[in-house]
Each structure stands twice: as C-alpha cells, then as structure tokens.
Coordinates of C-alpha atoms in Angstrom, one line a residue:
Chain A
X1 CA -7.6 17.0 -8.7
X2 CA -11.2 17.0 -7.7
X3 CA -12.3 18.0 -11.2
X4 CA -10.4 15.1 -12.8
X5 CA -12.0 12.8 -10.2
X6 CA -15.5 14.0 -11.1
X7 CA -14.7 13.8 -14.8
X8 CA -13.4 10.2 -14.6
X9 CA -16.2 9.2 -12.2
X10 CA -19.0 10.7 -14.2
X11 CA -17.6 9.3 -17.5
X12 CA -17.2 5.9 -15.9
X13 CA -20.8 5.8 -14.6
X14 CA -22.1 6.9 -18.0
X15 CA -20.1 4.2 -19.7
X16 CA -21.4 1.7 -17.2
X17 CA -25.0 2.7 -17.9
X18 CA -24.5 2.6 -21.6
X19 CA -22.9 -0.9 -21.4
X20 CA -25.8 -2.1 -19.3
X21 CA -28.3 -0.9 -21.9
X22 CA -26.4 -2.3 -24.8
X23 CA -26.0 -5.7 -23.0
X24 CA -29.8 -5.7 -22.3
X25 CA -30.6 -5.5 -26.0
X26 CA -28.7 -8.7 -26.8
X27 CA -30.2 -12.1 -26.5
X28 CA -32.6 -14.5 -28.3
X29 CA -35.1 -11.7 -28.6
X30 CA -33.7 -8.4 -29.7
X31 CA -35.0 -5.4 -27.8
X32 CA -34.3 -2.0 -29.4
X33 CA -31.7 0.1 -27.5
X34 CA -33.8 3.2 -27.3
X35 CA -36.6 1.4 -25.5
X36 CA -34.5 0.0 -22.7
X37 CA -34.0 3.2 -20.6
X38 CA -37.8 3.9 -21.1
X39 CA -38.8 0.4 -19.9
X40 CA -36.4 0.7 -16.9
X41 CA -37.5 4.3 -15.9
X42 CA -41.1 3.1 -16.3
X43 CA -40.6 0.9 -13.2
X44 CA -40.0 3.9 -11.0
X45 CA -43.4 4.8 -9.4
X46 CA -43.4 8.6 -9.9
X47 CA -42.1 8.4 -13.4
X48 CA -44.7 5.8 -14.5
X49 CA -47.3 8.2 -15.8
X50 CA -44.8 10.4 -17.6
X51 CA -43.5 7.7 -19.9
X52 CA -46.1 6.2 -22.3
X53 CA -46.0 2.5 -22.7
X54 CA -45.0 1.8 -26.3
X55 CA -43.5 -1.7 -26.0
X56 CA -45.0 -5.3 -25.8
X57 CA -45.3 -6.7 -22.4
X58 CA -43.0 -9.6 -23.2
X59 CA -40.1 -7.1 -23.5
X60 CA -40.7 -6.0 -20.0
X61 CA -40.8 -9.6 -18.7
X62 CA -37.6 -10.6 -20.5
X63 CA -35.7 -7.5 -19.2
X64 CA -36.9 -7.6 -15.6
X65 CA -36.9 -11.3 -15.0
X66 CA -33.9 -12.5 -17.1
X67 CA -31.5 -10.0 -18.4
X68 CA -31.3 -7.2 -15.8
X69 CA -30.9 -9.5 -12.8
X70 CA -28.1 -11.2 -14.6
X71 CA -26.5 -7.9 -15.6
X72 CA -26.9 -6.6 -12.0
X73 CA -25.1 -9.5 -10.5
X74 CA -22.4 -9.2 -13.1
X75 CA -21.9 -5.5 -12.1
X76 CA -21.7 -6.5 -8.5
X77 CA -19.3 -9.4 -8.9
X78 CA -17.1 -7.4 -11.2
X79 CA -17.0 -4.4 -8.8
X80 CA -16.3 -6.6 -5.8
X81 CA -13.5 -8.5 -7.5
X82 CA -11.7 -5.4 -8.9
X83 CA -12.2 -3.4 -5.8
X84 CA -10.6 -6.2 -3.8
X85 CA -7.8 -6.5 -6.4
X86 CA -7.1 -2.7 -6.0
X87 CA -7.0 -3.1 -2.3
X88 CA -4.7 -6.2 -2.4
X89 CA -2.3 -4.5 -4.8
X90 CA -2.3 -1.4 -2.6
X91 CA -1.6 -3.1 0.7
X92 CA 0.7 -5.8 -0.4
X93 CA 2.5 -3.5 -2.9
X94 CA 2.9 -6.3 -5.3
X95 CA 1.7 -6.0 -8.9
X96 CA 0.8 -9.7 -9.1
X97 CA -1.5 -9.6 -6.1
X98 CA -5.2 -10.2 -6.9
X99 CA -8.3 -11.1 -4.8
X100 CA -7.2 -14.7 -4.9
X101 CA -3.7 -14.1 -3.5
X102 CA -4.7 -15.3 -0.1
X103 CA -6.2 -18.6 -1.3
X104 CA -9.8 -17.6 -0.9
X105 CA -10.8 -18.8 -4.3
X106 CA -9.3 -22.3 -3.9
X107 CA -10.9 -22.5 -0.4
X108 CA -14.3 -21.7 -1.9
X109 CA -13.7 -24.1 -4.8
X110 CA -13.0 -27.0 -2.4
X111 CA -16.3 -26.5 -0.7
X112 CA -18.2 -26.1 -3.9
X113 CA -16.5 -29.0 -5.7
X114 CA -17.2 -31.2 -2.6
X115 CA -20.9 -30.4 -2.7
X116 CA -21.2 -30.9 -6.4
X117 CA -19.1 -34.1 -6.4
X118 CA -21.3 -35.8 -3.8
X119 CA -24.4 -34.5 -5.5
X120 CA -25.6 -32.6 -2.4
X121 CA -25.5 -29.1 -4.0
X122 CA -29.3 -28.6 -3.4
X123 CA -29.5 -30.6 -0.2
X124 CA -29.5 -28.2 2.8
X125 CA -30.9 -24.9 1.8
X126 CA -31.8 -25.4 -1.9
X127 CA -29.9 -23.1 -4.4
X128 CA -28.1 -21.4 -1.5
X129 CA -26.2 -24.6 -0.4
X130 CA -23.2 -24.1 -2.6
X131 CA -22.8 -20.4 -2.0
X132 CA -23.0 -20.8 1.8
X133 CA -20.6 -23.7 1.9
X134 CA -18.2 -22.0 -0.6
X135 CA -18.2 -18.8 1.4
X136 CA -17.5 -20.7 4.6
X137 CA -14.6 -22.7 3.3
X138 CA -13.2 -19.5 1.6
X139 CA -13.2 -17.6 4.9
X140 CA -11.8 -20.6 6.7
X141 CA -8.9 -20.7 4.2
X142 CA -8.2 -17.1 4.9
X143 CA -8.0 -17.8 8.6
X144 CA -5.5 -20.7 8.0
X145 CA -3.4 -18.5 5.7
X146 CA -3.3 -15.7 8.3
X147 CA -2.3 -18.2 11.0
X148 CA 0.4 -19.6 8.8
X149 CA 1.8 -16.1 7.9
X150 CA 1.8 -14.4 11.3
X151 CA 5.1 -14.1 13.1
X152 CA 5.1 -12.6 16.7
X153 CA 1.9 -10.7 16.1
X154 CA 3.0 -9.1 12.9
X155 CA 2.1 -10.3 9.4
X156 CA 5.0 -9.7 7.0
X157 CA 3.9 -9.3 3.4
X158 CA 6.3 -11.8 1.9
X159 CA 5.1 -14.5 4.4
X160 CA 1.5 -13.7 3.6
X161 CA 1.9 -14.1 -0.1
X162 CA 3.9 -17.3 0.3
X163 CA 1.3 -18.7 2.7
X164 CA -1.4 -17.9 0.2
X165 CA 0.5 -19.5 -2.6
X166 CA 1.1 -22.7 -0.6
X167 CA -2.5 -22.9 0.4
X168 CA -3.7 -22.3 -3.1
X169 CA -1.5 -25.1 -4.5
X170 CA -2.6 -27.6 -1.8
X171 CA -6.3 -26.9 -2.1
X172 CA -6.1 -26.7 -5.9
X173 CA -4.7 -30.2 -5.9
X174 CA -7.7 -31.3 -3.8
X175 CA -10.1 -29.8 -6.3
X176 CA -8.3 -31.4 -9.2
X177 CA -8.5 -34.7 -7.4
X178 CA -12.3 -34.3 -7.1
X179 CA -12.6 -33.3 -10.8
X180 CA -10.5 -36.4 -11.8
X181 CA -12.4 -38.8 -9.7
X182 CA -15.8 -37.8 -11.0
X183 CA -16.8 -39.0 -14.4
X184 CA -20.3 -38.0 -14.9
X185 CA -20.3 -34.7 -12.9
X186 CA -17.0 -33.5 -14.4
X187 CA -18.6 -30.7 -16.4
X188 CA -20.6 -29.4 -13.5
X189 CA -17.6 -29.0 -11.2
X190 CA -15.5 -27.5 -14.0
X191 CA -18.2 -25.1 -15.0
X192 CA -18.5 -23.9 -11.4
X193 CA -14.8 -23.4 -11.3
X194 CA -14.7 -21.3 -14.4
X195 CA -17.5 -19.1 -13.3
X196 CA -21.0 -18.3 -14.6
X197 CA -23.7 -15.8 -14.0
X198 CA -26.6 -17.7 -15.6
X199 CA -29.8 -18.3 -13.6
X200 CA -28.9 -15.8 -10.8
X201 CA -32.1 -14.0 -9.8
X202 CA -32.5 -10.8 -7.9
X203 CA -32.0 -12.6 -4.6
X204 CA -28.3 -13.0 -5.4
X205 CA -28.0 -9.2 -6.0
X206 CA -29.7 -8.6 -2.6
X207 CA -27.1 -10.9 -0.9
X208 CA -24.0 -9.5 -2.6
X209 CA -25.0 -5.8 -2.6
X210 CA -24.4 -5.2 1.1
X211 CA -20.9 -6.7 0.9
X212 CA -20.0 -4.4 -1.9
X213 CA -21.4 -1.3 -0.2
X214 CA -19.8 -1.9 3.2
X215 CA -16.5 -3.1 1.5
X216 CA -16.4 0.0 -0.7
X217 CA -16.9 2.4 2.2
X218 CA -14.2 0.8 4.2
X219 CA -11.6 0.6 1.4
X220 CA -12.4 4.1 0.2
X221 CA -11.9 5.3 3.8
X222 CA -8.3 3.9 3.6
X223 CA -7.5 5.3 0.1
X224 CA -5.3 8.1 1.5
X225 CA -3.6 5.6 3.8
X226 CA -2.9 3.3 0.8
X227 CA -1.4 6.3 -1.1
X228 CA 1.1 6.7 1.7
X229 CA 1.7 2.9 2.0
X230 CA 3.1 3.1 -1.6
X231 CA 6.1 5.0 -0.1
X232 CA 6.9 1.9 2.0
X233 CA 5.7 0.5 5.3
X234 CA 8.3 2.2 7.5
X235 CA 7.7 5.5 5.9
X236 CA 3.9 5.0 6.5
X237 CA 4.6 4.2 10.2
X238 CA 6.7 7.3 10.6
X239 CA 3.8 9.4 9.2
X240 CA 1.5 8.0 12.0
X241 CA -0.1 5.0 10.3
X242 CA -0.6 1.8 12.3
X243 CA 0.6 -0.4 9.4
X244 CA -0.2 -3.9 10.7
X245 CA -3.7 -2.9 11.8
X246 CA -4.4 -1.1 8.5
X247 CA -3.2 -4.1 6.5
X248 CA -5.4 -6.5 8.5
X249 CA -8.5 -4.4 8.0
X250 CA -8.1 -3.9 4.3
X251 CA -7.1 -7.5 3.6
X252 CA -10.1 -8.9 5.6
X253 CA -12.5 -6.5 4.0
X254 CA -11.3 -7.3 0.5
X255 CA -11.3 -11.1 1.2
X256 CA -14.8 -11.1 2.6
X257 CA -16.0 -9.3 -0.6
X258 CA -14.1 -11.8 -2.7
X259 CA -15.5 -14.8 -0.9
X260 CA -19.0 -13.4 -1.3
X261 CA -18.5 -12.8 -5.0
X262 CA -16.9 -16.2 -5.6
X263 CA -19.6 -18.0 -3.7
X264 CA -22.3 -16.7 -6.1
X265 CA -20.5 -16.7 -9.4
X266 CA -17.7 -19.3 -9.2
X267 CA -14.0 -18.4 -9.7
X268 CA -13.8 -15.7 -12.3
X269 CA -10.1 -15.0 -12.9
X270 CA -8.3 -12.0 -14.3
X271 CA -10.8 -9.3 -13.4
X272 CA -9.3 -8.5 -10.0
X273 CA -5.8 -8.5 -11.4
X274 CA -6.2 -6.6 -14.6
X275 CA -8.9 -3.9 -14.0
X276 CA -7.0 -2.1 -11.2
X277 CA -3.9 -2.1 -13.4
X278 CA -5.9 -0.7 -16.3
X279 CA -7.2 2.0 -14.1
X280 CA -3.8 2.8 -12.8
X281 CA -2.4 3.1 -16.3
X282 CA -5.2 5.5 -17.2
X283 CA -5.4 7.8 -14.1
X284 CA -2.1 7.3 -12.2
X285 CA -1.3 6.0 -8.7
X286 CA -3.8 8.0 -6.6
X287 CA -6.0 5.5 -4.7
X288 CA -8.7 8.1 -4.2
X289 CA -9.3 7.6 -7.9
X290 CA -8.2 4.0 -8.3
X291 CA -10.6 2.6 -5.7
X292 CA -13.9 4.0 -7.0
X293 CA -12.9 3.7 -10.7
X294 CA -11.8 0.1 -10.2
X295 CA -15.3 -0.7 -8.8
X296 CA -17.0 1.0 -11.8
X297 CA -14.5 -0.5 -14.3
X298 CA -14.9 -4.0 -12.9
X299 CA -18.6 -3.7 -13.4
X300 CA -18.3 -2.6 -17.0
X301 CA -15.7 -5.3 -17.7
X302 CA -17.8 -8.0 -16.3
X303 CA -21.0 -6.9 -18.1
X304 CA -19.1 -6.9 -21.4
X305 CA -17.5 -10.3 -20.7
X306 CA -20.8 -11.9 -19.6
X307 CA -22.6 -10.5 -22.7
X308 CA -20.1 -12.1 -24.9
X309 CA -20.2 -15.3 -22.8
X310 CA -23.9 -15.8 -23.3
X311 CA -24.2 -14.5 -26.9
X312 CA -21.2 -15.4 -29.0
X313 CA -22.0 -19.2 -29.2
X314 CA -25.6 -18.9 -28.2
X315 CA -27.4 -21.0 -27.1
X316 CA -24.2 -22.5 -25.6
X317 CA -22.6 -20.5 -22.8
X318 CA -18.9 -19.9 -22.8
X319 CA -17.4 -20.1 -19.2
X320 CA -17.0 -16.5 -18.0
X321 CA -13.5 -17.0 -16.8
X322 CA -12.4 -17.9 -20.3
X323 CA -13.9 -14.7 -21.7
X324 CA -12.5 -12.4 -19.1
X325 CA -9.0 -13.7 -19.9
X326 CA -9.6 -13.7 -23.7
X327 CA -10.6 -10.0 -23.9
X328 CA -8.5 -8.9 -20.9
X329 CA -5.0 -10.0 -21.9
X330 CA -4.9 -8.3 -25.3
X331 CA -6.4 -5.1 -24.1
X332 CA -4.0 -5.0 -21.2
X333 CA -1.0 -5.6 -23.6
X334 CA -2.2 -2.6 -25.6
X335 CA -2.4 -0.4 -22.5
X336 CA 1.1 -1.4 -21.5
X337 CA 2.4 -0.6 -24.9
X338 CA 0.7 2.8 -25.0
X339 CA 2.0 3.6 -21.5
X340 CA 5.6 2.8 -22.6
X341 CA 5.2 5.1 -25.6
X342 CA 3.8 8.1 -23.7
X343 CA 6.5 7.8 -21.1
X344 CA 9.2 7.8 -23.7
X345 CA 7.6 10.8 -25.4
X346 CA 7.7 12.8 -22.1
X347 CA 11.3 12.1 -21.5
X348 CA 12.7 12.9 -24.9
Chain B
X1 CA 13.8 16.7 25.1
X2 CA 14.6 13.1 24.7
X3 CA 15.8 10.8 27.5
X4 CA 16.9 7.2 26.8
X5 CA 17.0 5.3 30.1
X6 CA 18.8 1.9 30.3
X7 CA 17.4 0.6 27.0
X8 CA 18.0 -3.0 25.9
X9 CA 16.9 -4.6 22.7
X10 CA 17.1 -8.2 21.8
X11 CA 15.8 -10.3 19.0
X12 CA 15.4 -13.8 20.4
X13 CA 18.7 -14.6 22.1
X14 CA 20.7 -11.9 20.1
X15 CA 21.4 -8.8 22.2
X16 CA 21.5 -5.9 19.8
X17 CA 21.5 -3.1 22.4
X18 CA 22.6 -3.2 26.0
X19 CA 22.0 -0.5 28.6
X20 CA 21.9 2.5 26.4
X21 CA 21.5 5.7 28.5
X22 CA 21.7 9.3 27.4
X23 CA 19.8 12.5 27.1
X24 CA 19.5 15.0 24.2
X25 CA 18.7 18.6 25.0
X26 CA 16.2 20.7 23.0
X27 CA 17.7 22.3 19.9
X28 CA 20.9 20.2 19.8
X29 CA 22.1 17.6 17.4
X30 CA 23.3 14.2 18.6
X31 CA 25.3 12.1 16.2
X32 CA 25.4 8.3 16.6
X33 CA 28.5 6.7 15.2
X34 CA 29.9 3.2 15.3
X35 CA 30.9 0.4 13.0
X36 CA 28.5 -1.7 10.9
X37 CA 26.3 -3.9 13.1
X38 CA 26.9 -1.9 16.3
X39 CA 23.2 -1.2 16.7
X40 CA 22.9 2.4 15.5
X41 CA 19.9 1.9 13.3
X42 CA 18.2 -0.3 15.8
X43 CA 18.6 2.4 18.5
X44 CA 17.0 4.9 16.1
X45 CA 14.1 2.5 15.4
X46 CA 13.5 2.2 19.1
X47 CA 13.4 6.0 19.5
X48 CA 11.1 6.3 16.6
X49 CA 8.8 3.8 18.2
X50 CA 8.6 1.3 15.2
X51 CA 10.5 -1.2 17.3
X52 CA 9.7 -1.5 21.0
X53 CA 12.6 -1.6 23.4
X54 CA 13.0 -4.9 25.2
X55 CA 13.8 -3.1 28.5
X56 CA 14.3 0.4 29.8
X57 CA 12.3 3.6 29.0
X58 CA 12.4 6.2 26.4
X59 CA 10.9 9.6 27.3
X60 CA 10.1 12.2 24.7
X61 CA 8.9 15.6 25.6
X62 CA 8.4 14.5 29.3
X63 CA 6.1 11.7 28.2
X64 CA 6.8 8.0 27.9
X65 CA 7.2 6.9 24.2
X66 CA 4.9 3.9 24.8
X67 CA 2.1 6.3 25.8
X68 CA 2.0 8.1 22.5
X69 CA -0.3 6.9 19.7
X70 CA 1.4 6.4 16.4
X71 CA -0.4 9.5 15.1
X72 CA 0.3 11.9 18.0
X73 CA 4.0 10.8 18.0
X74 CA 4.3 11.6 14.3
X75 CA 3.0 15.1 15.0
X76 CA 6.2 15.7 17.1
X77 CA 8.8 13.4 15.6
X78 CA 9.8 12.8 12.0
X79 CA 12.2 10.3 10.5
X80 CA 14.2 10.5 7.4
X81 CA 15.5 7.1 6.2
X82 CA 18.6 6.0 4.4
X83 CA 16.7 4.7 1.4
X84 CA 15.3 7.6 -0.5
X85 CA 11.7 7.5 -1.5
X86 CA 10.8 4.8 -4.0
X87 CA 10.4 5.8 -7.6
X88 CA 6.6 5.9 -7.6
X89 CA 4.3 8.0 -9.9
X90 CA 3.4 10.7 -7.3
X91 CA 4.4 14.3 -8.1
X92 CA 6.7 16.2 -5.8
X93 CA 3.8 18.3 -4.8
X94 CA 1.7 15.2 -3.8
X95 CA 4.6 13.8 -1.7
X96 CA 5.1 17.1 0.1
X97 CA 1.4 17.1 0.9
X98 CA 1.8 13.6 2.4
X99 CA 3.9 15.2 5.1
X100 CA 0.7 16.7 6.5
X101 CA -0.9 13.3 7.0
X102 CA -0.5 13.2 10.8
X103 CA -2.5 16.5 11.0
X104 CA -5.4 15.4 8.8
X105 CA -8.6 13.9 10.0
X106 CA -10.2 10.9 8.4
X107 CA -11.7 13.0 5.6
X108 CA -8.2 14.4 4.7
X109 CA -8.9 17.9 6.1
X110 CA -5.9 19.6 7.7
X111 CA -6.1 21.4 11.0
X112 CA -4.5 24.4 9.4
X113 CA -4.2 25.5 5.7
X114 CA -0.8 24.0 4.7
X115 CA -0.5 25.3 1.2
X116 CA 1.7 28.3 2.1
X117 CA 3.8 26.1 4.3
X118 CA 4.3 23.6 1.4
X119 CA 5.1 26.4 -1.0
X120 CA 7.6 27.8 1.5
X121 CA 9.4 24.5 1.9
X122 CA 9.6 24.0 -1.9
X123 CA 11.1 27.5 -2.2
X124 CA 13.7 26.8 0.5
X125 CA 14.8 23.5 -0.9
X126 CA 14.8 24.6 -4.6
X127 CA 12.0 22.2 -5.4
X128 CA 9.7 24.8 -7.1
X129 CA 10.5 23.8 -10.7
X130 CA 10.1 20.1 -9.8
X131 CA 6.7 20.3 -8.1
X132 CA 4.8 18.8 -11.0
X133 CA 7.4 16.1 -11.9
X134 CA 6.7 12.5 -10.9
X135 CA 9.2 11.0 -8.4
X136 CA 10.4 8.3 -10.8
X137 CA 11.8 11.0 -13.1
X138 CA 14.0 12.5 -10.4
X139 CA 17.7 11.7 -9.6
X140 CA 18.6 10.1 -6.2
X141 CA 19.8 13.5 -4.9
X142 CA 16.6 15.2 -5.9
X143 CA 14.5 12.5 -4.4
X144 CA 16.3 12.8 -1.1
X145 CA 15.7 16.5 -1.2
X146 CA 12.0 15.8 -1.6
X147 CA 12.1 13.4 1.3
X148 CA 13.6 16.2 3.4
X149 CA 10.9 18.5 2.2
X150 CA 8.3 16.0 3.3
X151 CA 9.6 15.8 6.9
X152 CA 9.9 19.6 7.0
X153 CA 6.2 19.9 6.0
X154 CA 5.6 17.6 8.9
X155 CA 6.9 20.4 11.2
X156 CA 8.3 18.1 13.9
X157 CA 10.2 19.2 17.0
X158 CA 12.4 16.1 16.8
X159 CA 14.0 14.8 13.7
X160 CA 15.7 11.4 13.4
X161 CA 18.1 10.9 10.5
X162 CA 19.3 7.4 9.5
X163 CA 22.4 7.7 7.4
X164 CA 20.6 10.2 5.2
X165 CA 23.6 11.0 3.0
X166 CA 24.7 7.5 2.1
X167 CA 23.7 7.5 -1.5
X168 CA 24.6 11.2 -2.2
X169 CA 27.7 12.6 -3.8
X170 CA 29.8 15.1 -1.8
X171 CA 28.1 18.1 -3.1
X172 CA 24.6 16.8 -2.3
X173 CA 25.9 15.5 1.1
X174 CA 27.0 19.0 2.1
X175 CA 23.9 20.6 0.6
X176 CA 21.7 18.2 2.5
X177 CA 23.5 18.7 5.9
X178 CA 23.4 22.5 5.4
X179 CA 19.7 22.4 4.8
X180 CA 19.2 20.4 7.9
X181 CA 21.4 22.7 10.0
X182 CA 19.6 25.8 8.7
X183 CA 16.3 24.2 9.6
X184 CA 17.6 23.3 13.1
X185 CA 18.8 26.9 13.7
X186 CA 15.6 28.5 12.4
X187 CA 13.1 26.3 14.3
X188 CA 15.1 25.0 17.3
X189 CA 14.8 21.5 16.0
X190 CA 16.3 18.6 18.1
X191 CA 18.1 16.1 15.9
X192 CA 19.4 12.5 16.4
X193 CA 21.4 11.4 13.4
X194 CA 23.0 8.1 12.6
X195 CA 26.0 9.0 10.4
X196 CA 28.5 6.8 8.7
X197 CA 30.8 9.6 7.8
X198 CA 32.8 10.6 10.9
X199 CA 34.0 13.9 9.3
X200 CA 30.5 15.0 8.6
X201 CA 29.4 13.9 12.1
X202 CA 32.2 16.0 13.6
X203 CA 31.3 19.1 11.7
X204 CA 27.5 19.0 12.1
X205 CA 26.8 17.4 15.5
X206 CA 27.0 19.1 18.9
X207 CA 27.4 15.7 20.7
X208 CA 28.5 12.3 19.5
X209 CA 27.5 8.9 20.9
X210 CA 29.7 6.0 20.1
X211 CA 28.2 2.5 19.9
X212 CA 30.3 -0.7 19.7
X213 CA 28.8 -4.2 19.7
X214 CA 25.5 -2.9 21.1
X215 CA 27.1 -1.1 24.0
X216 CA 27.5 2.6 24.6
X217 CA 31.2 3.4 24.6
X218 CA 31.3 7.2 25.0
X219 CA 29.2 10.3 24.6
X220 CA 30.5 13.9 24.4
X221 CA 31.6 16.7 22.2
X222 CA 33.3 15.7 18.9
X223 CA 36.7 17.0 20.0
X224 CA 36.8 14.7 23.0
X225 CA 35.2 11.7 21.3
X226 CA 37.2 11.5 18.1
X227 CA 40.6 10.4 19.5
X228 CA 43.0 8.2 17.7
X229 CA 42.8 5.5 20.4
X230 CA 39.0 5.4 20.4
X231 CA 38.7 5.2 16.7
X232 CA 41.3 2.4 16.8
X233 CA 39.4 0.6 19.5
X234 CA 36.0 0.9 18.0
X235 CA 36.6 0.7 14.3
X236 CA 39.8 -1.3 14.3
X237 CA 41.7 1.0 12.0
X238 CA 44.7 3.4 12.6
X239 CA 43.7 6.9 11.5
X240 CA 45.4 10.2 11.5
X241 CA 43.3 12.9 13.2
X242 CA 43.9 16.5 12.5
X243 CA 41.9 19.7 13.3
X244 CA 40.0 21.2 10.4
X245 CA 42.1 24.1 9.2
X246 CA 39.1 26.4 9.1
X247 CA 36.8 25.5 11.9
X248 CA 39.0 23.4 14.1
X249 CA 36.7 20.3 14.3
X250 CA 38.6 17.0 14.4
X251 CA 38.8 15.4 10.9
X252 CA 40.0 11.9 10.1
X253 CA 42.5 10.9 7.4
X254 CA 42.5 7.3 6.5
X255 CA 45.8 5.3 6.1
X256 CA 45.6 2.5 3.6
X257 CA 46.8 -0.9 5.0
X258 CA 46.3 0.2 8.6
X259 CA 43.2 -1.9 9.4
X260 CA 43.2 -5.0 11.5
X261 CA 42.5 -8.1 9.4
X262 CA 39.5 -10.1 10.4
X263 CA 41.8 -12.8 11.9
X264 CA 43.3 -10.3 14.3
X265 CA 39.9 -9.0 15.2
X266 CA 38.8 -12.4 16.3
X267 CA 41.7 -12.6 18.8

C-alpha cells in the first residue's frame, strides 16, 4: 500500500517535471530540452557555480519572465481544480460533482463579466480588480447556496446539489445577458469565461500558492474520512465521524480553492471533473492516493492543455476551456473502455 | 448497560415515538418487534445517537448518550444496518480495517496493533479467501458477512442490529444469527436488534419489546410476549402459535386469508 503510493507519487512528480520542461521548450523561440533543467538549476544560489553557463542570455529571459510563470500558474490552477473535484466527488458521493457544482464558477463569472462589461476591469486595484471581485462574488454565491440548501442545521447532499444547479442556471442567465448586451466587448467577456493563463506573472503564483498548500493539507487530512464516507453517511456516523461537520469543512476548503483558481484563470471546465476520475480508474478508490495524485495529475493536465492552447494556432491563442475538453473527453472515453475490459477479464 | 427513559421522538407534528421506557442488561439480547411504521428503526437511531431524542434520556454505560462524542461512542457501540455495504471497490481487508477507525488518531495510527484481531475475525467468519476481493464482486450474503466482520473488528460492548437479515436467504439468515450469538456468548456483548422475522426473534432474543404506532405495548420473554391475542392486536393477523418441537420457543405459523383488510383496520 505504501509502496504503491510512493511509486505512483514519484512517477507522477517525474512526469510533471518532464511535462514542464517539454512545455518550456515550445514557443516562438525554441529552447533545446536539455538546456532547460540546466537553466532552471542555475537559478539556485548554491548550484550556480557548478553549472557552467552555455546558453544565450535571451533564453534565460524568455524562460524566467514568460514561460515558467505561465507554466507555474497552470500547475497551480490545475492542481487546485482537480483537488477540489476529488474532494467534491468524495464528499457528495456523486460522480458528476465537480468544483463548480456549488455554483462558484457562475458566481465568479457574474462578477468578472460585470467588471468587463462596464469597462472597469482595471479601475480599483489595476490588474487585480477582476480577480478580487470574481473571488468575492464566487464566495458570496457559495454562501447563498449553503443557505438555500440547509434544513434544520443539516445540509442534505441532494438539496446541496439542487441548490447549486439552480444558482448556476440563474447566474449563468445573468452572464449570458451581459454577453448579449455588449457588442464591442463580447470577445473579452467570452474569453474570460473560457479561461486563459496568458500574461499571468509570478504575482499570481504567489497569490494562488497558499490556497493550494492550505487546501491540500486540509483535504489530505480528511482522506481517510472520505474513504469511510464512501460506505454511506450513516455508516460513517456509526464509525465515529461527525458527518455534517466533515462535509462542511471539505466543501468550504474545496470551494475557496476553486474560487481562487477561477478568479485568476477564468472558468476552465472539465479538469476538476475528469482528472479525479482518471486517477480513480488508474489507482482505485483509496482517497489517500486519489487526493495527492489528483493534484499532480491536474497540474500535468493543465500544462499540456495550456501548451496546446498557446502553440497549436500560434500566434492566436485557443481558449483553455476548449482545449481541456477537446483532449480530456477522448482520453477519458479510452480509460472507461479499458476499465470495462480489465473488469471483464478478471471475472471470466 | 442501556437505559431508555421516557423517550419521545417527533418530526414536526408527527409523533413517531412516545414514552419509550426500558432497560437492557449487560450481555443480553433485546429484540424490537412491531409492524411497519411502528417506530422500530427510529428507536434504534435514537439509541445509536444519529437522531437526537425529542424528550427523555438515554443512558449508556452509566453515562448520558448526549455526553458522548461521536468518536468515543463508536468505541463502545457499533451498528449494523439493514442495507449491506455498497458495492464499492474496496477490498474485504480494507473494509475490515475501517472498523478500527474509532481507535485511530488523525494520522491513522491505531492504539493497538489490530492485524491479529482482523485476521482472527476473518478466520471466524470464513472471509480468509475473500480478503483481497473487492466488495463489488461479492454476493449480498458475503457482503453482509463482511459488514458483520467490520463491526466485530470495532470490538464494541453494545451492538445494534437493524433488520440485518432482511436481504438474506434462510441459510444465510441462520448463519448470520449464529455468528452473532457466538460473538455475544464469547464476549458478553449486549445486543439490541430490530427484527422483522418473529420466529428468528423468538429463538435468538432473551427479551422482546413490542412497538405499535410509536408506543411501547409490552416487554418480556418471548414465551410471554408472543401470544395469539397480542400478535392479532399488533399485527392485525390471526396466527397459529406453537412451541418449537426442539427448543420450545414460540413459533408462528401464518394462515392465509386471516389478515384484517385495510378497511377494517381503519374502523
């Protein structure tokens, strides 16, 4: 059990590092793959003298100022979204649950669309105006959904999902209205809604990083509890779990992580739904593995998707949400198919 | 061991339980019987602490139920439900280990090494060959045996059973109740069981509690409780009651066509 965990975790991290390096080679200027680890390690003070500098200074500039910050925010957003997705699916015990189940994305979208529609997206605090407003409206939406769902102090799962769906539909209509009303700004609102990681400097990484770290620690701490929740809420209560409290803590943690990710990157669909399912098909239903591997897998998935988004039709960028769905759906279909075959094989 | 004192339970205006009052001694088995909707499962949920009683007190091991934390309660009291475990991907071994959850700290470390305990339970319940199989590949009877194994690993002093044999065929019903009885005798377990099957209840319980429309009708030994009049009064059917030819417990034979129709019941 612990050995398989280490194998999967180690393999996952290696794959993530490899993906990052490959992604960093791609762009208007090609940087050879073998130079990327050297350039990056060169930045670490103690290692500086050990690695001779054999590359032009422009490579270093491109990597550190443009490509790596974008890759870093991609890893963080992907990790936040799929970690939240795993948490939502674990607590709500619903395979269709994803980080947006409780309406956070549509709440954040309303805030962002409002700012962009009225042309005030840089008014208050410069580039941070949209993220701050989007985060606030996202969390407000969560609060409304919780109020709507709760019944005598308890929060039944079905009510929670329904309240989320209702809120999503209502706020989604509001966003569509803003998109329809605007003629000149239509692309900007739409582009925000479909997600993008372009022009996100290191500051965004610094903002999102703490959310991921704190969120990961909390969700990981509840991994054993989520394993038991899979047996049913009653069963979990009989084994000594305070079910409603656990649900609240995990859902709030996951939603804050999601709101933070959405507010810097826009609404990137599919990652939070599909990555935890992929992980589950690969390693089984133990959340002690699913939680960390979802975070790593989400990072890998997002880096690949963003690399395609910025390179396939360069210099035009494809909206990230389009790419995540385009490559995610067929891969997921393949995994489902393979899973069916191995299960048959075992039974016969 | 367990004292239920004047317990009421209502949901809004609906009174589901009224003035339930009884005591269960350590090491004995109390069966709760009664027709559908008489409040049997609700009473069990009140005792297990997942539903708070609306009035009255429940005392477990000389301490008020409301003073236990969820976790410390689950170190003394285990519940086996009517629905078997869901067909999830966990192996039997993993599910048995989950029975140790109340005794683990937040890192997942157990107070004692439970591996020999788990191996012993698997041995006792004939689960050894199934240990590596995932739950969704097992039959209903096997899954219920795993569920029993999980509560045995929990090592409670009190076991609550909620119609545990409902989905089992007669062989598995007997096998299940025999396992429980053996466990009770080996460890001095105290049991409260909601049972649908009056014949099983009469054979395996020391005391029977009869519920009817949320009220406690009678409590006592099976031989005094299972009379023709009482079964007629509570269940609205005219049975034949004969002593079991081997062990003498009262057993019920059903007569087709002897039930009151719903119209009569309303009068």
